[in-house]
Short mmCIF file of C-alpha atoms (C1' of nucleotides) in Angstrom, two decimals:
data_model
loop_
_atom_site.label_atom_id
_atom_site.label_comp_id
_atom_site.label_asym_id
_atom_site.label_seq_id
_atom_site.Cartn_x
_atom_site.Cartn_y
_atom_site.Cartn_z
CA MET G 12 43.21 -0.05 44.96
CA GLU G 13 43.17 -3.56 47.04
CA ILE G 14 46.62 -5.10 47.82
CA THR G 15 47.27 -8.61 48.31
CA LEU G 16 49.35 -9.97 51.46
CA ARG G 17 52.56 -10.48 49.54
CA GLN G 18 52.29 -6.93 48.02
CA LEU G 19 52.34 -5.52 51.49
CA GLU G 20 55.04 -7.39 52.26
CA LEU G 21 57.04 -6.22 49.45
CA ILE G 22 55.99 -2.84 50.33
CA GLU G 23 57.43 -3.51 53.77
CA ALA G 24 60.72 -4.40 52.75
CA ALA G 25 61.20 -2.12 50.13
CA SER G 26 60.54 0.63 52.76
CA LYS G 27 63.18 -1.18 55.06
CA ILE G 28 65.74 -0.79 52.22
CA LEU G 29 65.03 2.55 51.48
CA THR G 30 65.57 3.72 54.87
CA LYS G 31 68.62 1.73 55.53
CA SER G 32 70.33 1.98 52.34
CA GLY G 33 68.48 4.89 50.40
CA THR G 34 67.00 5.21 47.01
CA SER G 35 70.48 3.57 45.60
CA GLY G 36 69.98 0.63 47.38
CA LEU G 37 66.62 -0.06 46.52
CA THR G 38 67.26 -2.59 43.70
CA ILE G 39 65.16 -5.43 42.38
CA LYS G 40 67.97 -7.86 43.53
CA ASN G 41 68.37 -6.47 47.12
CA LEU G 42 64.61 -6.58 47.20
CA ALA G 43 64.43 -10.41 46.14
CA ARG G 44 67.16 -10.97 48.87
CA GLU G 45 65.01 -9.19 51.86
CA MET G 46 62.06 -11.11 50.49
CA ASN G 47 64.12 -14.66 50.50
CA PHE G 48 63.00 -15.31 46.95
CA SER G 49 64.03 -14.86 43.15
CA GLU G 50 64.05 -11.81 41.16
CA SER G 51 61.88 -12.82 39.06
CA ALA G 52 59.21 -13.65 41.53
CA ILE G 53 58.89 -10.08 42.32
CA TYR G 54 57.39 -9.78 38.89
CA ARG G 55 54.41 -11.90 40.05
CA HIS G 56 53.36 -9.24 42.29
CA PHE G 57 54.15 -6.13 40.34
CA SER G 58 54.77 -5.20 37.38
CA SER G 59 57.78 -2.60 37.84
CA LYS G 60 59.99 -1.10 40.09
CA GLU G 61 57.95 2.30 39.65
CA ASP G 62 54.82 0.37 40.64
CA ILE G 63 56.22 -1.14 43.80
CA ILE G 64 57.17 2.67 44.73
CA LEU G 65 54.21 3.91 43.43
CA ALA G 66 52.10 1.29 45.97
CA MET G 67 54.24 2.47 48.60
CA MET G 68 53.43 5.70 48.52
CA ASP G 69 49.75 5.22 47.85
CA TYR G 70 49.63 2.91 51.06
CA LEU G 71 51.56 5.20 53.47
CA ALA G 72 49.03 8.26 51.83
CA GLU G 73 46.42 6.01 53.28
CA ASN G 74 47.74 5.04 56.48
CA ILE G 75 48.80 8.51 57.35
CA ASP G 76 45.16 9.79 56.48
CA GLU G 77 43.51 6.95 58.34
CA ARG G 78 45.33 7.67 61.57
CA LEU G 79 44.80 11.11 61.42
CA THR G 80 41.17 10.89 60.60
CA ASN G 81 40.55 8.71 63.40
CA LEU G 82 42.13 11.00 66.23
CA PRO G 83 39.83 12.05 69.22
CA LYS G 84 37.14 14.62 68.22
CA ASN G 85 35.71 17.48 70.24
CA THR G 86 39.06 18.49 71.87
CA ASN G 87 40.67 22.18 72.16
CA PRO G 88 42.80 22.89 69.44
CA GLU G 89 45.97 22.44 71.61
CA GLU G 90 44.95 18.65 72.59
CA LYS G 91 44.56 18.20 69.03
CA PHE G 92 47.69 19.46 67.85
CA ARG G 93 49.27 17.77 70.71
CA ALA G 94 47.42 14.32 69.75
CA MET G 95 48.02 14.75 65.99
CA PHE G 96 52.15 14.77 66.56
CA GLU G 97 52.07 12.28 69.23
CA GLU G 98 50.21 9.85 67.21
CA GLN G 99 53.09 10.84 64.45
CA PHE G 100 55.89 10.40 66.49
CA ASN G 101 54.20 7.16 67.98
CA PHE G 102 53.88 5.72 64.73
CA PHE G 103 57.13 6.44 63.27
CA SER G 104 59.07 5.37 66.50
CA LYS G 105 57.46 2.01 66.24
CA ASN G 106 57.41 1.88 61.96
CA GLY G 107 60.93 3.35 61.60
CA HIS G 108 61.34 2.32 57.97
CA TYR G 109 58.36 4.41 57.33
CA VAL G 110 60.36 7.69 57.51
CA VAL G 111 60.40 7.51 53.64
CA ALA G 112 56.90 8.85 53.91
CA VAL G 113 58.55 12.25 55.20
CA PHE G 114 61.87 11.97 52.87
CA SER G 115 60.06 11.13 49.91
CA ASP G 116 62.06 13.79 48.40
CA GLY G 117 64.90 11.42 47.59
CA LEU G 118 62.71 9.93 45.04
CA MET G 119 61.62 13.20 43.58
CA ASP G 120 63.93 12.39 40.21
CA GLU G 121 62.44 9.05 39.44
CA SER G 122 59.66 9.57 37.25
CA LEU G 123 56.41 12.09 36.82
CA LYS G 124 54.02 9.38 38.57
CA ILE G 125 56.41 9.18 41.48
CA ASN G 126 56.85 13.13 41.53
CA GLU G 127 52.86 13.33 41.89
CA ALA G 128 52.73 10.54 44.48
CA ILE G 129 54.77 12.41 46.68
CA MET G 130 52.53 15.85 45.96
CA LYS G 131 49.69 13.85 47.16
CA LEU G 132 51.31 12.64 50.51
CA LEU G 133 52.19 16.04 51.27
CA ALA G 134 48.51 17.05 50.45
CA VAL G 135 47.25 14.50 52.83
CA LYS G 136 49.33 16.03 55.63
CA MET G 137 48.21 19.37 54.94
CA LYS G 138 44.74 18.09 54.75
CA HIS G 139 44.82 17.59 58.33
CA LEU G 140 47.18 20.30 59.64
CA PHE G 141 45.66 23.09 58.21
CA PRO G 142 42.08 23.25 59.51
CA LEU G 143 43.48 22.45 62.73
CA ILE G 144 45.66 25.67 62.92
CA ALA G 145 42.91 27.56 61.41
CA ASP G 146 40.73 26.61 64.24
CA GLY G 147 43.10 26.95 66.51
CA GLN G 148 43.37 30.79 65.26
CA GLU G 149 39.47 31.18 65.15
CA LYS G 150 39.54 30.23 68.44
CA ASN G 151 42.12 32.66 69.70
CA VAL G 152 44.30 29.74 71.09
CA PHE G 153 47.00 29.99 68.14
CA THR G 154 48.50 33.29 67.37
CA LYS G 155 46.76 35.51 64.49
CA ALA G 156 50.16 37.55 64.32
CA ILE G 157 50.88 35.63 61.13
CA SER G 158 48.93 33.99 58.36
CA THR G 159 47.40 30.38 58.86
CA GLU G 160 49.68 29.45 56.01
CA GLU G 161 52.73 30.58 57.37
CA LEU G 162 51.97 29.12 60.65
CA VAL G 163 51.45 25.70 58.90
CA TYR G 164 54.56 26.12 57.36
CA VAL G 165 56.54 26.92 60.62
CA VAL G 166 54.84 23.68 62.09
CA MET G 167 55.51 21.58 59.23
CA GLY G 168 59.07 22.35 58.49
CA THR G 169 59.80 21.93 62.23
CA PHE G 170 58.20 18.35 62.29
CA LYS G 171 60.29 17.45 59.06
CA LEU G 172 63.53 18.60 60.57
CA GLN G 173 62.87 16.44 63.65
CA MET G 174 62.34 13.65 61.68
CA TYR G 175 65.31 14.11 59.51
CA LYS G 176 67.71 14.71 62.68
CA TRP G 177 66.17 11.27 63.98
CA ARG G 178 67.38 9.70 60.68
CA LEU G 179 70.80 11.26 60.66
CA PHE G 180 71.39 9.79 64.20
CA ASN G 181 70.48 6.43 63.18
CA PHE G 182 67.22 6.10 64.88
CA GLU G 183 69.27 6.14 68.14
CA PHE G 184 67.39 8.84 70.47
CA ASP G 185 63.98 8.53 71.74
CA LEU G 186 61.48 10.01 69.02
CA LYS G 187 58.50 10.32 71.24
CA GLU G 188 60.68 11.86 74.12
CA SER G 189 62.46 14.56 71.68
CA GLY G 190 59.08 14.59 69.88
CA ASN G 191 57.30 15.81 72.63
CA LYS G 192 59.65 18.70 73.89
CA MET G 193 59.19 19.64 69.93
CA ILE G 194 55.62 19.68 70.56
CA ASP G 195 55.93 21.78 73.82
CA SER G 196 58.11 24.24 72.26
CA LEU G 197 55.97 24.77 69.09
CA LEU G 198 53.11 25.21 71.02
CA THR G 199 54.81 27.94 73.48
CA LEU G 200 55.77 29.66 70.33
CA ILE G 201 52.48 29.80 68.47
CA LYS G 202 49.87 30.16 71.35
CA THR G 203 48.62 33.28 72.42
CA LYS G 204 49.81 34.48 75.60
CA MET W 13 91.68 22.16 48.74
CA GLU W 14 92.44 24.47 45.73
CA ILE W 15 90.36 24.14 42.68
CA THR W 16 91.02 24.56 38.73
CA LEU W 17 88.67 26.07 36.59
CA ARG W 18 87.64 23.18 35.11
CA GLN W 19 87.14 21.28 38.39
CA LEU W 20 84.66 24.45 39.42
CA GLU W 21 82.83 23.75 35.98
CA LEU W 22 82.22 20.36 36.44
CA ILE W 23 81.15 21.04 40.10
CA GLU W 24 78.56 23.45 38.41
CA ALA W 25 77.48 21.22 35.95
CA ALA W 26 77.17 18.36 38.54
CA SER W 27 74.99 20.55 40.40
CA LYS W 28 72.68 21.52 37.74
CA ILE W 29 71.91 17.78 36.80
CA LEU W 30 71.42 16.98 40.36
CA THR W 31 68.98 20.01 40.72
CA LYS W 32 67.17 19.15 37.44
CA SER W 33 67.33 15.27 37.52
CA GLY W 34 68.08 14.13 40.81
CA THR W 35 71.04 12.02 42.14
CA SER W 36 70.24 8.97 39.39
CA GLY W 37 70.65 11.76 36.80
CA LEU W 38 74.09 12.49 37.93
CA THR W 39 75.76 9.82 35.50
CA ILE W 40 79.52 10.39 34.09
CA LYS W 41 77.79 10.31 30.64
CA ASN W 42 75.40 13.04 31.46
CA LEU W 43 78.08 14.87 33.14
CA ALA W 44 80.13 14.77 29.89
CA ARG W 45 77.18 15.66 27.75
CA GLU W 46 77.05 18.92 29.91
CA MET W 47 80.47 19.81 29.56
CA ASN W 48 80.49 19.20 25.60
CA PHE W 49 83.30 16.44 26.28
CA SER W 50 84.02 13.02 26.32
CA GLU W 51 83.36 10.86 29.31
CA SER W 52 87.18 9.87 29.91
CA ALA W 53 87.99 13.56 29.93
CA ILE W 54 86.08 14.09 33.06
CA TYR W 55 88.70 11.44 34.81
CA ARG W 56 91.64 14.04 33.93
CA HIS W 57 90.18 16.41 36.60
CA PHE W 58 88.30 13.86 38.95
CA SER W 59 89.60 10.48 40.01
CA SER W 60 86.08 9.20 40.75
CA LYS W 61 82.80 10.44 40.58
CA GLU W 62 82.63 10.22 44.52
CA ASP W 63 85.59 12.76 44.46
CA ILE W 64 83.49 14.95 42.28
CA ILE W 65 80.22 15.14 44.94
CA LEU W 66 82.76 15.56 47.82
CA ALA W 67 84.37 18.32 46.05
CA MET W 68 81.07 19.92 45.38
CA MET W 69 80.18 19.48 48.81
CA ASP W 70 83.16 21.07 50.17
CA TYR W 71 82.99 24.16 47.77
CA LEU W 72 79.46 24.64 48.93
CA ALA W 73 80.49 24.38 52.43
CA GLU W 74 82.95 26.99 52.05
CA ASN W 75 81.07 29.26 49.66
CA ILE W 76 77.97 29.27 52.36
CA ASP W 77 80.74 29.83 55.17
CA GLU W 78 82.38 32.55 53.67
CA ARG W 79 79.02 34.47 52.33
CA LEU W 80 77.70 34.16 56.20
CA THR W 81 80.84 35.26 57.65
CA ASN W 82 80.84 38.29 55.46
CA LEU W 83 77.46 39.48 56.71
CA PRO W 84 77.54 43.35 58.19
CA LYS W 85 78.71 43.19 61.65
CA ASN W 86 77.93 45.54 64.44
CA THR W 87 73.94 45.28 64.31
CA ASN W 88 71.20 44.20 66.32
CA PRO W 89 70.19 40.71 66.12
CA GLU W 90 67.17 40.93 64.20
CA GLU W 91 68.87 43.03 61.39
CA LYS W 92 71.38 40.27 61.49
CA PHE W 93 68.67 37.46 61.25
CA ARG W 94 67.18 39.52 58.41
CA ALA W 95 70.51 39.85 56.95
CA MET W 96 71.43 36.16 56.97
CA PHE W 97 68.17 34.81 55.22
CA GLU W 98 67.99 37.51 52.70
CA GLU W 99 71.54 36.47 51.70
CA GLN W 100 70.50 33.26 51.58
CA PHE W 101 67.46 33.60 49.43
CA ASN W 102 69.34 36.11 47.30
CA PHE W 103 72.11 33.45 46.46
CA PHE W 104 69.72 30.81 45.90
CA SER W 105 67.52 32.89 43.71
CA LYS W 106 70.50 33.67 41.72
CA ASN W 107 72.13 30.65 41.63
CA GLY W 108 69.27 27.73 41.67
CA HIS W 109 71.13 24.95 40.76
CA TYR W 110 72.84 25.17 44.24
CA VAL W 111 69.90 23.95 46.30
CA VAL W 112 71.68 20.71 46.42
CA ALA W 113 73.45 22.67 49.37
CA VAL W 114 69.85 22.32 51.22
CA PHE W 115 68.76 18.96 49.96
CA SER W 116 72.18 17.36 50.06
CA ASP W 117 69.82 14.36 51.93
CA GLY W 118 69.34 12.59 48.51
CA LEU W 119 73.03 11.85 48.30
CA MET W 120 72.91 10.61 52.05
CA ASP W 121 73.38 6.88 50.96
CA GLU W 122 76.04 7.20 48.41
CA SER W 123 78.99 6.64 50.64
CA LEU W 124 80.59 7.15 54.13
CA LYS W 125 82.75 10.24 52.95
CA ILE W 126 79.94 11.56 51.42
CA ASN W 127 77.63 11.30 54.70
CA GLU W 128 80.35 13.05 56.50
CA ALA W 129 80.43 15.90 53.90
CA ILE W 130 76.63 16.54 54.40
CA MET W 131 77.37 16.63 57.83
CA LYS W 132 79.86 19.31 57.72
CA LEU W 133 77.54 21.30 55.38
CA LEU W 134 75.25 21.38 58.01
CA ALA W 135 77.46 22.16 60.64
CA VAL W 136 78.52 25.22 58.81
CA LYS W 137 75.20 26.49 58.82
CA MET W 138 74.47 25.64 62.63
CA LYS W 139 77.66 27.48 63.40
CA HIS W 140 76.27 30.84 62.15
CA LEU W 141 72.80 30.36 63.21
CA PHE W 142 73.14 29.29 66.89
CA PRO W 143 75.36 32.02 68.26
CA LEU W 144 72.82 34.59 66.50
CA ILE W 145 69.91 33.04 68.09
CA ALA W 146 71.75 32.95 71.46
CA ASP W 147 73.02 36.37 71.38
CA GLY W 148 69.29 37.50 70.44
CA GLN W 149 68.24 35.58 73.49
CA GLU W 150 70.63 37.23 75.55
CA LYS W 151 69.75 40.63 74.50
CA ASN W 152 65.84 39.76 75.24
CA VAL W 153 65.01 40.45 71.60
CA PHE W 154 63.95 36.75 71.02
CA THR W 155 61.89 34.91 73.13
CA LYS W 156 63.48 32.84 75.93
CA ALA W 157 60.42 30.97 76.43
CA ILE W 158 62.01 27.75 74.45
CA SER W 159 65.56 26.84 74.50
CA THR W 160 67.88 28.12 71.74
CA GLU W 161 68.76 24.57 70.26
CA GLU W 162 64.81 24.32 69.86
CA LEU W 163 64.59 27.87 68.45
CA VAL W 164 67.32 26.98 65.59
CA TYR W 165 65.55 24.04 64.79
CA VAL W 166 62.15 26.03 64.11
CA VAL W 167 63.96 28.44 61.92
CA MET W 168 65.81 26.00 60.16
CA GLY W 169 63.16 23.72 59.35
CA THR W 170 61.06 26.75 58.33
CA PHE W 171 63.93 27.83 56.03
CA LYS W 172 64.52 24.09 54.75
CA LEU W 173 60.58 23.42 53.74
CA GLN W 174 60.57 27.21 52.16
CA MET W 175 63.33 25.98 49.85
CA TYR W 176 61.71 22.62 49.10
CA LYS W 177 58.67 24.30 48.09
CA TRP W 178 60.61 26.45 45.89
CA ARG W 179 62.35 23.26 44.20
CA LEU W 180 58.84 21.38 44.18
CA PHE W 181 57.33 24.53 42.51
CA ASN W 182 60.09 24.12 39.96
CA PHE W 183 61.44 27.64 40.75
CA GLU W 184 58.48 29.40 39.50
CA PHE W 185 57.84 31.80 42.42
CA ASP W 186 59.88 34.74 43.30
CA LEU W 187 62.24 33.17 45.94
CA LYS W 188 63.38 36.50 47.37
CA GLU W 189 59.68 37.85 47.63
CA SER W 190 58.29 34.43 49.69
CA GLY W 191 61.39 34.43 51.54
CA ASN W 192 60.66 38.01 53.01
CA LYS W 193 57.59 36.95 53.95
CA MET W 194 58.92 34.22 55.87
CA ILE W 195 61.55 36.27 57.50
CA ASP W 196 58.76 38.48 58.77
CA SER W 197 56.62 35.47 59.82
CA LEU W 198 59.48 33.92 61.81
CA LEU W 199 60.56 37.26 63.38
CA THR W 200 56.91 38.00 64.37
CA LEU W 201 57.20 34.39 65.77
CA ILE W 202 60.30 34.48 67.95
CA LYS W 203 60.51 38.33 68.77
CA THR W 204 59.34 39.20 72.56
CA LYS W 205 56.65 41.21 72.72
"C1'" DT S 11 114.53 21.39 17.56
"C1'" DA S 12 113.31 17.50 21.10
"C1'" DT S 13 110.80 16.37 24.89
"C1'" DC S 14 107.25 16.81 28.49
"C1'" DT S 15 103.29 18.09 30.22
"C1'" DT S 16 98.13 18.65 30.03
"C1'" DT S 17 93.97 17.76 28.24
"C1'" DG S 18 91.40 15.72 25.11
"C1'" DT S 19 89.44 11.12 22.47
"C1'" DG S 20 87.17 6.27 21.46
"C1'" DA S 21 87.09 1.34 22.06
"C1'" DG S 22 85.96 -1.45 25.46
"C1'" DC S 23 85.84 -4.03 30.20
"C1'" DG S 24 83.71 -6.00 34.04
"C1'" DA S 25 79.81 -5.33 36.84
"C1'" DA S 26 75.31 -4.34 37.93
"C1'" DT S 27 70.49 -3.07 36.49
"C1'" DA S 28 65.39 -3.53 35.37
"C1'" DC S 29 62.93 -7.13 33.29
"C1'" DT S 30 61.67 -11.74 30.39
"C1'" DC S 31 60.82 -16.13 29.53
"C1'" DA S 32 60.26 -20.97 29.55
"C1'" DC S 33 59.83 -24.31 33.23
"C1'" DT S 34 58.17 -26.43 37.78
"C1'" DT S 35 55.24 -27.04 41.84
"C1'" DA S 36 51.44 -26.86 44.57
"C1'" DC S 37 46.63 -25.92 45.06
"C1'" DT S 38 41.78 -25.37 43.55
"C1'" DT S 39 38.22 -26.00 40.64
"C1'" DT S 40 35.42 -28.75 37.49
"C1'" DA H 28 40.94 -37.70 37.35
"C1'" DA H 29 41.78 -33.84 34.67
"C1'" DA H 30 42.36 -28.85 33.95
"C1'" DG H 31 43.22 -24.23 35.39
"C1'" DT H 32 45.59 -21.05 37.97
"C1'" DA H 33 48.80 -18.88 41.06
"C1'" DA H 34 53.65 -18.17 42.75
"C1'" DG H 35 57.97 -19.74 42.80
"C1'" DT H 36 62.89 -20.81 39.90
"C1'" DG H 37 67.14 -20.02 37.21
"C1'" DA H 38 69.08 -18.98 32.97
"C1'" DG H 39 69.68 -15.14 29.81
"C1'" DT H 40 68.75 -10.50 27.83
"C1'" DA H 41 69.87 -5.56 26.58
"C1'" DT H 42 71.19 -1.41 28.47
"C1'" DT H 43 73.80 1.17 31.62
"C1'" DC H 44 76.98 2.29 35.00
"C1'" DG H 45 81.56 3.73 36.23
"C1'" DC H 46 86.25 3.28 34.94
"C1'" DT H 47 90.91 2.08 32.41
"C1'" DC H 48 93.74 2.46 28.56
"C1'" DA H 49 96.30 3.15 24.29
"C1'" DC H 50 96.61 7.33 21.82
"C1'" DA H 51 96.56 12.00 19.54
"C1'" DA H 52 96.98 17.13 19.52
"C1'" DA H 53 98.76 21.18 21.39
"C1'" DG H 54 101.68 24.23 24.08
"C1'" DA H 55 105.26 24.96 27.52
"C1'" DT H 56 109.91 23.76 28.70
"C1'" DA H 57 114.58 21.96 27.71
#
DNA sequence: TATCTTTGTGAGCGAATACTCACTTACTTT
DNA sequence: AAAGTAAGTGAGTATTCGCTCACAAAGATA
């Protein structure tokens, strides 16, 4: 699971290409150009293109997991909720090319292994969001009018669409600002009155 | 804008391939195989692959627009909301291969024209959803605690994620049943108490 | 009957794709 | 100093891609 510096560089370059030019743009030739070396050199660091994508998904999953694990503890559900999404918006705001993490859907067809990696990424996000929402419901901060699962899907769906909009508008608007509005709206909607 | 029978067949076949095998699966060879004739025959009906995709997006946009326009009028916002999403779930339940309409994102990189077509599709959906939500807020049926725009995004995001789940699970669960739950949950959340 | 139009075919073209291989070069280890 | 290793190169491979073209069969039109 360890990764060399060059491998990380390749992962970053691949993410950049994916975000800028989509799946069809991610070719070995383009990747080589982005890295300023030859195509064959890439195969010194990864055995196949699929391996690069898998390593990327894995890196993203671990990265997200780590960031969400290290959020401040011992706060109330609302603050936790806020912190979690602020962290997400903050990260993607700085690392726009990693939105692939949210839109990995586009890679869905490539291979079985990649599909599994996408599932894993989704599971990581769920792992953090679900208990947070459930806890909030228990403490009567979030509404119990609908089930935890449904509430989680409303929140996750809204987040995903927000990121989609950002990408569609070519990262032109301020994600943090717009994200904060989204957080407020969602909280207004799901908090008990 | 008129479309021949063969062209429609090609659009259907293309949608099937896209849904089953993703963007990378949509090749002229695969399309020809699905149609049971030669590759060159395809070019009797469309001048390029891009044209096929554009025609597909156009067909989908018109199709959705028509279906949502013909919904029963003169009902209250809640019933309208319910009817609108029931119609959507019902349609996709019968025509699973057309989920491309919801996940056209994967095509995003292909070309400028295709990007415009994706935007148009999004606009069509918005055209129907936005006034419905706004009307509901005006009539004090839907909450005014957050703006119409934000409310629309919550609803659309949740819908998209629902469809995403359905696709991820290989269309195995009952979309209509699960969709009804989603409608109930959303209404519970956005209705004034 | 003769001609035109429509819709199919198969062969093949140029470009792009992922990947391989023999090779250099530079640094580390012995 | 000698040998091994890590990391680059350029040329080349087989395959696949979208697409073109000369041609054929069949039905509509003159």
